[in-house]
Short mmCIF file of C-alpha atoms and ligand atoms in Angstrom, two decimals:
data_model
loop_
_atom_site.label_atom_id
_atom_site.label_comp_id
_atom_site.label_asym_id
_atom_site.label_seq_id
_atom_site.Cartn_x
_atom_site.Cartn_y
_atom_site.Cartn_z
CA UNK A 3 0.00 0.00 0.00
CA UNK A 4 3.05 2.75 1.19
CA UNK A 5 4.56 1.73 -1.96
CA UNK A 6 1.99 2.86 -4.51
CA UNK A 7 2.98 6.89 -3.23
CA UNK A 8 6.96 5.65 -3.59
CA UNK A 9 6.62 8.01 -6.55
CA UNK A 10 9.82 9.93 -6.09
CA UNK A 11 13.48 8.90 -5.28
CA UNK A 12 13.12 11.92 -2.97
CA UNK A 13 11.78 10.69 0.90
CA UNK A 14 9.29 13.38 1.28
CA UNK A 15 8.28 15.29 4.00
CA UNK A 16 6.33 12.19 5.61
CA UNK A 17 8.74 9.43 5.19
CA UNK A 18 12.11 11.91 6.46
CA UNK A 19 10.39 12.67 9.19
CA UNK A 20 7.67 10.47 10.29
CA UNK A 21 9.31 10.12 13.52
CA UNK A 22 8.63 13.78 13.99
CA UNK A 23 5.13 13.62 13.01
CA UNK A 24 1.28 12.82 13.81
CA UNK A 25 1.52 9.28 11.39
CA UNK A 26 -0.29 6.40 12.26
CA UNK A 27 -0.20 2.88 10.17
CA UNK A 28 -2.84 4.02 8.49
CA UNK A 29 -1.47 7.12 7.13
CA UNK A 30 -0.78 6.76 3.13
CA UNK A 31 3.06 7.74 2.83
CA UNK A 32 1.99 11.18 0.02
CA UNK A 33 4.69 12.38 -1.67
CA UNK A 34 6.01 14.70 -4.71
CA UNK A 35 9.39 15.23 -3.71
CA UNK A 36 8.62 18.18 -0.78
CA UNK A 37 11.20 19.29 1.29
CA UNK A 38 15.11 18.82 1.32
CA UNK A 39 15.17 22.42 -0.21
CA UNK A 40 18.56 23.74 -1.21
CA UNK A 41 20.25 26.30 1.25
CA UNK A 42 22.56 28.49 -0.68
CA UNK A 43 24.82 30.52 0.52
CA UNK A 44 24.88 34.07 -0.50
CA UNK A 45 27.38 35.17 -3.11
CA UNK A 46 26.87 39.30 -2.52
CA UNK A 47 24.41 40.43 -0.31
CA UNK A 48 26.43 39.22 2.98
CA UNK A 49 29.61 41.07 2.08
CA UNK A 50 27.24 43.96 1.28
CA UNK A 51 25.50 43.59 4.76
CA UNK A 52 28.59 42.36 6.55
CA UNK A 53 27.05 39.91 8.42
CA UNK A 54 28.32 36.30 8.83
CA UNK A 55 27.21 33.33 6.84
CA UNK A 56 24.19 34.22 5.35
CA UNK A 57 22.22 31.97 3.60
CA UNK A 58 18.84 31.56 1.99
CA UNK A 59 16.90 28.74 1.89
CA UNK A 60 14.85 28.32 -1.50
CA UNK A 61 11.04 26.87 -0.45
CA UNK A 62 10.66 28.03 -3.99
CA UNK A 63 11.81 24.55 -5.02
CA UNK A 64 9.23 22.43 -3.61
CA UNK A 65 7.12 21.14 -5.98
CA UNK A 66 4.26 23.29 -6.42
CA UNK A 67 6.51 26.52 -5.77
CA UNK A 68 5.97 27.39 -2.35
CA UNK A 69 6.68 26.14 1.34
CA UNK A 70 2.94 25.51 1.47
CA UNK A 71 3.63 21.83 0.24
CA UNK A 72 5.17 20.94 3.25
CA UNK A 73 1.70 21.56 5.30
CA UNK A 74 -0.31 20.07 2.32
CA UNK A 75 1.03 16.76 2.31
CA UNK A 76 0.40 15.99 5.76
CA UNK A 77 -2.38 17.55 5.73
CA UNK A 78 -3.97 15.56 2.55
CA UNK A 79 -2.84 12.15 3.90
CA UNK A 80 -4.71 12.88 7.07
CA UNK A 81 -7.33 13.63 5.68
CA UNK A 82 -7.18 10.08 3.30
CA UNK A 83 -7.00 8.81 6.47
CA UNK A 84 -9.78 10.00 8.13
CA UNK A 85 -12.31 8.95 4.70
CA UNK A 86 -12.88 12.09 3.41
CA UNK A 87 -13.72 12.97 -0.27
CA UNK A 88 -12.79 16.35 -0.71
CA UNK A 89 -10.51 19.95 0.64
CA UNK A 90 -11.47 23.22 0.42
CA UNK A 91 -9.21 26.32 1.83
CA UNK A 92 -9.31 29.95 1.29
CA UNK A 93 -6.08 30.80 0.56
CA UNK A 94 -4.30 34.04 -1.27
CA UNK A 95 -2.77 31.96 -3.73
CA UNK A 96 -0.12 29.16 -2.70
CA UNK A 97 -2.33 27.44 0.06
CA UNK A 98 -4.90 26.97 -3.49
CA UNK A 99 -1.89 26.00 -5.16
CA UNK A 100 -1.05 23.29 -3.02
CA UNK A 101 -4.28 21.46 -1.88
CA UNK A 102 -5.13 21.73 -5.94
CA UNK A 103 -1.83 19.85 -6.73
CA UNK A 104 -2.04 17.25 -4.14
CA UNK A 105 -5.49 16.86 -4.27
CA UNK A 106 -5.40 15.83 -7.92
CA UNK A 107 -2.53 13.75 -6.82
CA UNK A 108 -4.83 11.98 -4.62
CA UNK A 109 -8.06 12.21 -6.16
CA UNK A 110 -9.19 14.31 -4.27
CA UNK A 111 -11.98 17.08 -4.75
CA UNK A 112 -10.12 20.70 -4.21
CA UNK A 113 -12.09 23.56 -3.64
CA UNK A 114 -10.67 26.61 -3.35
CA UNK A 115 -12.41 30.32 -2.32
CA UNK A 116 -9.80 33.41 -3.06
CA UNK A 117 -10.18 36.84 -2.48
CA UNK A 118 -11.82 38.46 -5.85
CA UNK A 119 -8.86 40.29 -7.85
CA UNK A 120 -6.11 39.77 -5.33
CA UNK A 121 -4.56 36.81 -6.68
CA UNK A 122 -1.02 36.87 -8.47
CA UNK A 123 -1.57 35.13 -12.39
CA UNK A 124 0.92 32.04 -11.64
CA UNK A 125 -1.14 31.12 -8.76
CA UNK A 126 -4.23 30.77 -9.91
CA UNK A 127 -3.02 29.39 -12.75
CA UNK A 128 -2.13 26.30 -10.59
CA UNK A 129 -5.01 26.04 -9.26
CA UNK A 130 -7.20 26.25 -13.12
CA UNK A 131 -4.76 23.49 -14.35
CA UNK A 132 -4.89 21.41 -11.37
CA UNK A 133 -8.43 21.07 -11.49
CA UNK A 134 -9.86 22.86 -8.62
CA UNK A 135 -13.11 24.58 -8.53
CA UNK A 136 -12.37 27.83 -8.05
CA UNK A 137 -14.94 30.40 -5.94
CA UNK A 138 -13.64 34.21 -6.07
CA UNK A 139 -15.70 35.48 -3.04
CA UNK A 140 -16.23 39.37 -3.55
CA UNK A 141 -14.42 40.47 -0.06
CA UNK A 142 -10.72 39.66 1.32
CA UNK A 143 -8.90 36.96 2.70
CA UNK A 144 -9.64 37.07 6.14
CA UNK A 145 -13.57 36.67 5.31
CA UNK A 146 -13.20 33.68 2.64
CA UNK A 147 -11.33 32.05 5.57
CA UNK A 148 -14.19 32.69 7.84
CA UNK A 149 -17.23 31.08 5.14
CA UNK A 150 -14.10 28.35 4.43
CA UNK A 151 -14.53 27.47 8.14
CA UNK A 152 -17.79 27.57 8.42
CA UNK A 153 -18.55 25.12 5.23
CA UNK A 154 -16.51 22.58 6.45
CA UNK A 155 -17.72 22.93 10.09
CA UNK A 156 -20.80 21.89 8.44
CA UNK A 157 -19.62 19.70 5.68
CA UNK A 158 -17.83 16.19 5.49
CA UNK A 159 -15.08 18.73 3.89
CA UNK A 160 -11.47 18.91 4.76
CA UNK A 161 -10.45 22.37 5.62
CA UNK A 162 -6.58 22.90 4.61
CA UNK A 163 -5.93 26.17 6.08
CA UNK A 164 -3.08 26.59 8.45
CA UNK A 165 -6.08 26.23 11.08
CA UNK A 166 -5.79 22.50 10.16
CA UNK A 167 -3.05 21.63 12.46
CA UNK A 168 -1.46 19.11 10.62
CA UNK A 169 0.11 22.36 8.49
CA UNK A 170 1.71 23.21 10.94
CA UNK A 171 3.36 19.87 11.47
CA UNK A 172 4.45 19.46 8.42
CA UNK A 173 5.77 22.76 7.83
CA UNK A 174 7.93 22.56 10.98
CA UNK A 175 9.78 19.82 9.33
CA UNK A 176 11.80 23.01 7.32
CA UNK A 177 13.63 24.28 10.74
CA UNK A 178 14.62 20.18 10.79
CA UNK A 179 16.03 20.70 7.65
CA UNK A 180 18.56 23.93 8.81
CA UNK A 181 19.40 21.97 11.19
CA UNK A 182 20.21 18.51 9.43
CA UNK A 183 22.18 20.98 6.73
CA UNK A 184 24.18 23.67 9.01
CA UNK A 185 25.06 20.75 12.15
CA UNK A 186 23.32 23.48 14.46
CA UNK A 187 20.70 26.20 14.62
CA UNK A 188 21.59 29.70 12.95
CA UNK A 189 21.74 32.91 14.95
CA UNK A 190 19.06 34.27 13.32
CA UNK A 191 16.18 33.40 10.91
CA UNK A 192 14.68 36.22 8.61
CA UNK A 193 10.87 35.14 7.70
CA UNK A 194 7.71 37.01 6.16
CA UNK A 195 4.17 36.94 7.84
CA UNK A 196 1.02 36.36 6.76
CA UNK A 197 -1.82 34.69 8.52
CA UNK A 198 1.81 33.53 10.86
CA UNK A 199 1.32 30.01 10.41
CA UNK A 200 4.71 29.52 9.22
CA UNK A 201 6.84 31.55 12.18
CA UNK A 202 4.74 29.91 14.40
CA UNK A 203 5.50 26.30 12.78
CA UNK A 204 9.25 26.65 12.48
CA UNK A 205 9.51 27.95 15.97
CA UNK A 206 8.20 24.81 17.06
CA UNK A 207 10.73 22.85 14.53
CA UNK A 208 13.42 24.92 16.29
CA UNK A 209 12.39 24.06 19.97
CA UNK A 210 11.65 20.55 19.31
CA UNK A 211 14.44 19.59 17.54
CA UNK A 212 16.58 21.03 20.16
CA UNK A 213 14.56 18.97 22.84
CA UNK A 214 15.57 15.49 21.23
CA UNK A 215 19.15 16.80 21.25
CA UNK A 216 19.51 17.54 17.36
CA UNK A 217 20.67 21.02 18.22
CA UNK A 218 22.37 23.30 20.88
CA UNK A 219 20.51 26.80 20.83
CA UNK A 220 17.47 28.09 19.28
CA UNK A 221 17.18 31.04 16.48
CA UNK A 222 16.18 34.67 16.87
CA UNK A 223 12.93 34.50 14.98
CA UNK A 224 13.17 37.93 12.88
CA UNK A 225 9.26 38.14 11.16
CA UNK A 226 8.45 41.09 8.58
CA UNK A 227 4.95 42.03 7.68
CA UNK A 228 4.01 44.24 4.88
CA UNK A 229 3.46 47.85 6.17
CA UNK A 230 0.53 48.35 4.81
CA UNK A 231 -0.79 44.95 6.48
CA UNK A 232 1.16 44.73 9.65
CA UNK A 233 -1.63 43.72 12.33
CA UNK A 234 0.87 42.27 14.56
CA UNK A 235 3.38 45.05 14.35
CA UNK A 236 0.36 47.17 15.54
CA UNK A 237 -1.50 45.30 17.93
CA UNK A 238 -4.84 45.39 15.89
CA UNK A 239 -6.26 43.72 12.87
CA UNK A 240 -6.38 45.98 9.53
CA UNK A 241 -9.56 45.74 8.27
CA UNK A 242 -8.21 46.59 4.44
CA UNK A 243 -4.74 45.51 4.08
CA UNK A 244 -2.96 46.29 1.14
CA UNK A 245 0.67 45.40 -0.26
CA UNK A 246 2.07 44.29 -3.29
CA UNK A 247 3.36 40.91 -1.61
CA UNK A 248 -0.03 39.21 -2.32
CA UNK A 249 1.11 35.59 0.05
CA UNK A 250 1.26 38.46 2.83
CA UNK A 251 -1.83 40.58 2.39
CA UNK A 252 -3.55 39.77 5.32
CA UNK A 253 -5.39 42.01 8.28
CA UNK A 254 -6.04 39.33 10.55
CA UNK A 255 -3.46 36.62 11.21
CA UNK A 256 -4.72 32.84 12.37
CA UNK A 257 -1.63 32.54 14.06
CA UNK A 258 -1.33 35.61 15.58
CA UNK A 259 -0.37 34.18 18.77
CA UNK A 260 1.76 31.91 17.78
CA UNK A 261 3.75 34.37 16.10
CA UNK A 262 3.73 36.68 18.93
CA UNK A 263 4.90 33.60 21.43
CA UNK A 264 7.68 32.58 18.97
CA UNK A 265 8.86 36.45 18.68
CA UNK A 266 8.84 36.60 22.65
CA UNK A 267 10.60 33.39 23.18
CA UNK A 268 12.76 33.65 21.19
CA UNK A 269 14.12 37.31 21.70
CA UNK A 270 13.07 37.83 18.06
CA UNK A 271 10.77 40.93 16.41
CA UNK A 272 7.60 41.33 14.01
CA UNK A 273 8.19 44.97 11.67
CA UNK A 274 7.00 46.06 9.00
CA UNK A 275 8.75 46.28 5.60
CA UNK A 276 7.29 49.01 2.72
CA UNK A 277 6.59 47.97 -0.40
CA UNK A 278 9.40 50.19 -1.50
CA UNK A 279 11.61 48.43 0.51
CA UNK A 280 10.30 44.71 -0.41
CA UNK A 281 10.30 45.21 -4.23
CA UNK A 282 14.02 46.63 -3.47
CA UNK A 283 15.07 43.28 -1.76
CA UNK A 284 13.17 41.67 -4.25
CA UNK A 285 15.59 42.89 -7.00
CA UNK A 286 18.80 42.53 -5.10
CA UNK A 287 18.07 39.31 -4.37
CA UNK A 288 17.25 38.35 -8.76
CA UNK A 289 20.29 40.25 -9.68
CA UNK A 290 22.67 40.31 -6.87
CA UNK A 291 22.29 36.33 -5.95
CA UNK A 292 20.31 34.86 -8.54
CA UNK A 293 17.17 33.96 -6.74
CA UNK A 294 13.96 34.78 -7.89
CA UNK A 295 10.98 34.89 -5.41
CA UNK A 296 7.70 36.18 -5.31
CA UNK A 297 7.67 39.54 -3.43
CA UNK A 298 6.64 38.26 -0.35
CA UNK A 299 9.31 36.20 0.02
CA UNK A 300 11.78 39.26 -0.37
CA UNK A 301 9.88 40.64 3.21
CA UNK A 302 12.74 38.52 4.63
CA UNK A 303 15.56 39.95 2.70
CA UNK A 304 14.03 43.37 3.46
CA UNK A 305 13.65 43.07 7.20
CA UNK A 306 17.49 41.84 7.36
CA UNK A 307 18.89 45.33 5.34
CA UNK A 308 16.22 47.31 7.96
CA UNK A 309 17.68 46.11 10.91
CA UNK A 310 20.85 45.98 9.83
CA UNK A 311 20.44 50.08 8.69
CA UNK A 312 18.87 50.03 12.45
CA UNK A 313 22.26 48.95 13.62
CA UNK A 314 21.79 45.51 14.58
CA UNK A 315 25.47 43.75 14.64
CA UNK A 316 25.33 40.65 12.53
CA UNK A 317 28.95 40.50 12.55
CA UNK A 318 29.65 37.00 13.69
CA UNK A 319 25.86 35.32 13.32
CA UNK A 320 25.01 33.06 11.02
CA UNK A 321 21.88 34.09 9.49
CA UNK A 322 19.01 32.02 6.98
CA UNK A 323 16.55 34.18 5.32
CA UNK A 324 13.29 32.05 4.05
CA UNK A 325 12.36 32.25 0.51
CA UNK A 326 8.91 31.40 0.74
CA UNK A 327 7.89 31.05 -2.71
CA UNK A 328 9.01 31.19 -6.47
CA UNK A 329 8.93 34.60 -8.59
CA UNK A 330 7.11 33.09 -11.18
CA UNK A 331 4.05 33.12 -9.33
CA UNK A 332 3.66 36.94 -9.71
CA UNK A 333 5.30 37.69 -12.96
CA UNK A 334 3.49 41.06 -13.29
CA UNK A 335 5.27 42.19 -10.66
CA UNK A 336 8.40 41.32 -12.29
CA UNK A 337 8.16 42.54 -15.39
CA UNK A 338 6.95 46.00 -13.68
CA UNK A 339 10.84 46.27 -13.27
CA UNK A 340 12.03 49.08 -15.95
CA UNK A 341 13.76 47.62 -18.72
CA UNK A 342 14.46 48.26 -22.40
CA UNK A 343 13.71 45.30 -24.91
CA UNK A 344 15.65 46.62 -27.92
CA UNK A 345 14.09 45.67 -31.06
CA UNK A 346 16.46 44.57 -33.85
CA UNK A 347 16.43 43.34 -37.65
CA UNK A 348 17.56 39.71 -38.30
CA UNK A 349 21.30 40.72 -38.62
CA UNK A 350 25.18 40.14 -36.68
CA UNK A 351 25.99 43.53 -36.93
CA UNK A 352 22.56 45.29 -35.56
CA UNK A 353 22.93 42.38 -32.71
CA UNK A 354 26.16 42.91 -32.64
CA UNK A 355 26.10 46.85 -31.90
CA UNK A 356 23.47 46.12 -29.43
CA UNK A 357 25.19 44.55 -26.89
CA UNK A 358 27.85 46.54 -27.45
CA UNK A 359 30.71 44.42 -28.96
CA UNK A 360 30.49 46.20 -32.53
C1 PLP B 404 1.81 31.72 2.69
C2 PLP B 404 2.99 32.52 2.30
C3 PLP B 404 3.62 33.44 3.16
C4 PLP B 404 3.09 33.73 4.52
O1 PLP B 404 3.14 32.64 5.40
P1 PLP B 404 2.20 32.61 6.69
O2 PLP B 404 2.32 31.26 7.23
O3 PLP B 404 0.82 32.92 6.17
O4 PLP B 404 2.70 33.68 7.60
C5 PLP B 404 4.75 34.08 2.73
N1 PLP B 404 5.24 33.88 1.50
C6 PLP B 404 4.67 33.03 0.64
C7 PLP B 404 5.27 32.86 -0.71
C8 PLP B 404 3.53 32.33 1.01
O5 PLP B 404 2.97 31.48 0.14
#
């Protein structure tokens, strides 16, 4: 039975870690390759910053192009193993993404609800070709995840939100991963927030890894909200947030506690980042490194140069900034960047003279 997921030569989040995790017998072993993510050492940035070892860790390469897979997986095979049919989440793009990939893997029903017009192209692109039914509900995020809780409240429906807290679980399993790569725990780890599932989930990869003895210290958790949707940051929900890192749009986080318990525990901060500042880490990081990731993703990068401007000494501290999710989820965003597409005839020298080697 395991055998028929054995798809990949990859383990998978469930089979790497199933020690670590909520299986039973009975859970069916899901897997597209998630996880064991490349960590890649900066090449520019950290001389620029002067800061120790820096390193980014690319959740852009899991298979549907976000860290949301991680969370999906286990969440999907629990619910195989609890009988149901169908999943349904409201989600501001990858969380759709996700439960429409591995829900077609599974045979699953996926149903998705996202907020009407606030959806980067790539995203919902997934979620068109995967299948899903997709339900744009004319309001924002934080009220499609309220009618997405109450429909499966009342439905034999899966809900795959990060309220589901098997997301959680399996999206702890990427602090296992820093670990199992660096031999310890970094200094410090740079991460955007949403709804502040994922602080909240590799906080508690951090602790508990370091409680069965894989690790000697625990990271500064460093979290970066969008300014213009920073609920944390200031202690109330936004009723209309607005930034142009869609995957952190979001007035009123699920995890907002979490967050704030992994920030306090940890001797960490939640700021805000400007979109200014955000689509300029978003460029450094494509041209200066090489690695393209949707703007919210660059929130981390962003928060690192602001508290580094603030005068935070990163001198000696090794330092992982998450790159939530791939840039080719939001390409309008990327080709907003200025640039000149010369236009030439079909000849050497007019080539030739354009890139300047006439
Ligand atoms: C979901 C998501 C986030 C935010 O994560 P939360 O757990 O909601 O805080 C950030 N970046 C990307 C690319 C995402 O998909």
């Amino acid at each position: 039975m395991a055998s028929s997921w054995a798809a990949s030569d990859r383990l998978g989040v469930l089979r790497r870690y199933r020690d670590y995790l909520p299986i039973t017998e009975a859970t069916p072993l899901v897997c597209m390759g998630e996880g064991e993510t490349p960590l890649v050492r900066s090449q520019r940035l950290e001389a620029r910053l002067g800061c120790g070892p820096l390193y980014f860790k690319l959740e852009s390469c899991n298979p549907t192009g976000s860290f949301k897979d991680r969370g999906m997986v286990v969440a999907v095979a629990k619910a195989i193993e609890e009988g149901q049919k169908a999943v349904l989440c409201a989600s501001t793009g990858n969380t759709s993404a996700a439960a429409a990939a591995y829900a077609a893997h599974c045979d699953l029903r996926a149903h998705v609800l996202v907020p009407k017009g606030n959806i980067a192209q790539g995203k919902l692109a997934q979620a068109v070709a995967h299948g899903a039914q997709v339900i744009a509900v004319d309001g924002n995020f934080d009220q499609a995840l309220s009618l997405a809780r109450a429909i499966t409240d009342k439905h034999p429906i899966a809900l795959v939100n990060s309220l589901n807290p098997y997301r959680l679980e399996g999206q702890k399993t990427a602090a296992f991963e820093i670990i199992d790569h660096l031999g310890d725990t970094p200094n410090y780890l740079f991460i955007p927030v949403g709804n502040a599932g994922n602080i909240t989930a590799y906080w508690r990869g951090f602790v508990e890894y370091q409680q069965r003895g894989k690790a000697t210290k625990r990271p500064r958790m460093m979290g970066f909200q969008a300014e213009g949707a920073a609920p944390i940051v200031l202690g109330r929900p936004v009723e209309k947030p607005v930034t142009v890192a869609t995957a952190i749009r979001i007035g009123n986080p699920a995890s907002w506690k979490g967050a704030e318990a992994a920030r306090d525990a940890s001797g960490g901060v939640i700021e805000a980042v400007s979109d200014e500042e955000i689509l300029t880490a978003y460029r450094l990081l494509a041209q200066e490194e090489g690695i393209f990731g949707e703007p919210a993703s660059a929130a981390s990068l962003a928060g690192l140069f602001k508290m580094s401007r603030q005068g935070l000494d990163f001198g000696n501290s090794t330092i992982v900034c998450i790159i939530t999710g791939s840039g080719l989820k939001d390409p309008e965003t990327a080709m907003a960047i200025p640039t000149e597409v010369r236009e030439v005839p079909v000849e050497l020298t007019a080539v030739e003279k354009a890139i300047g080697v006439a």
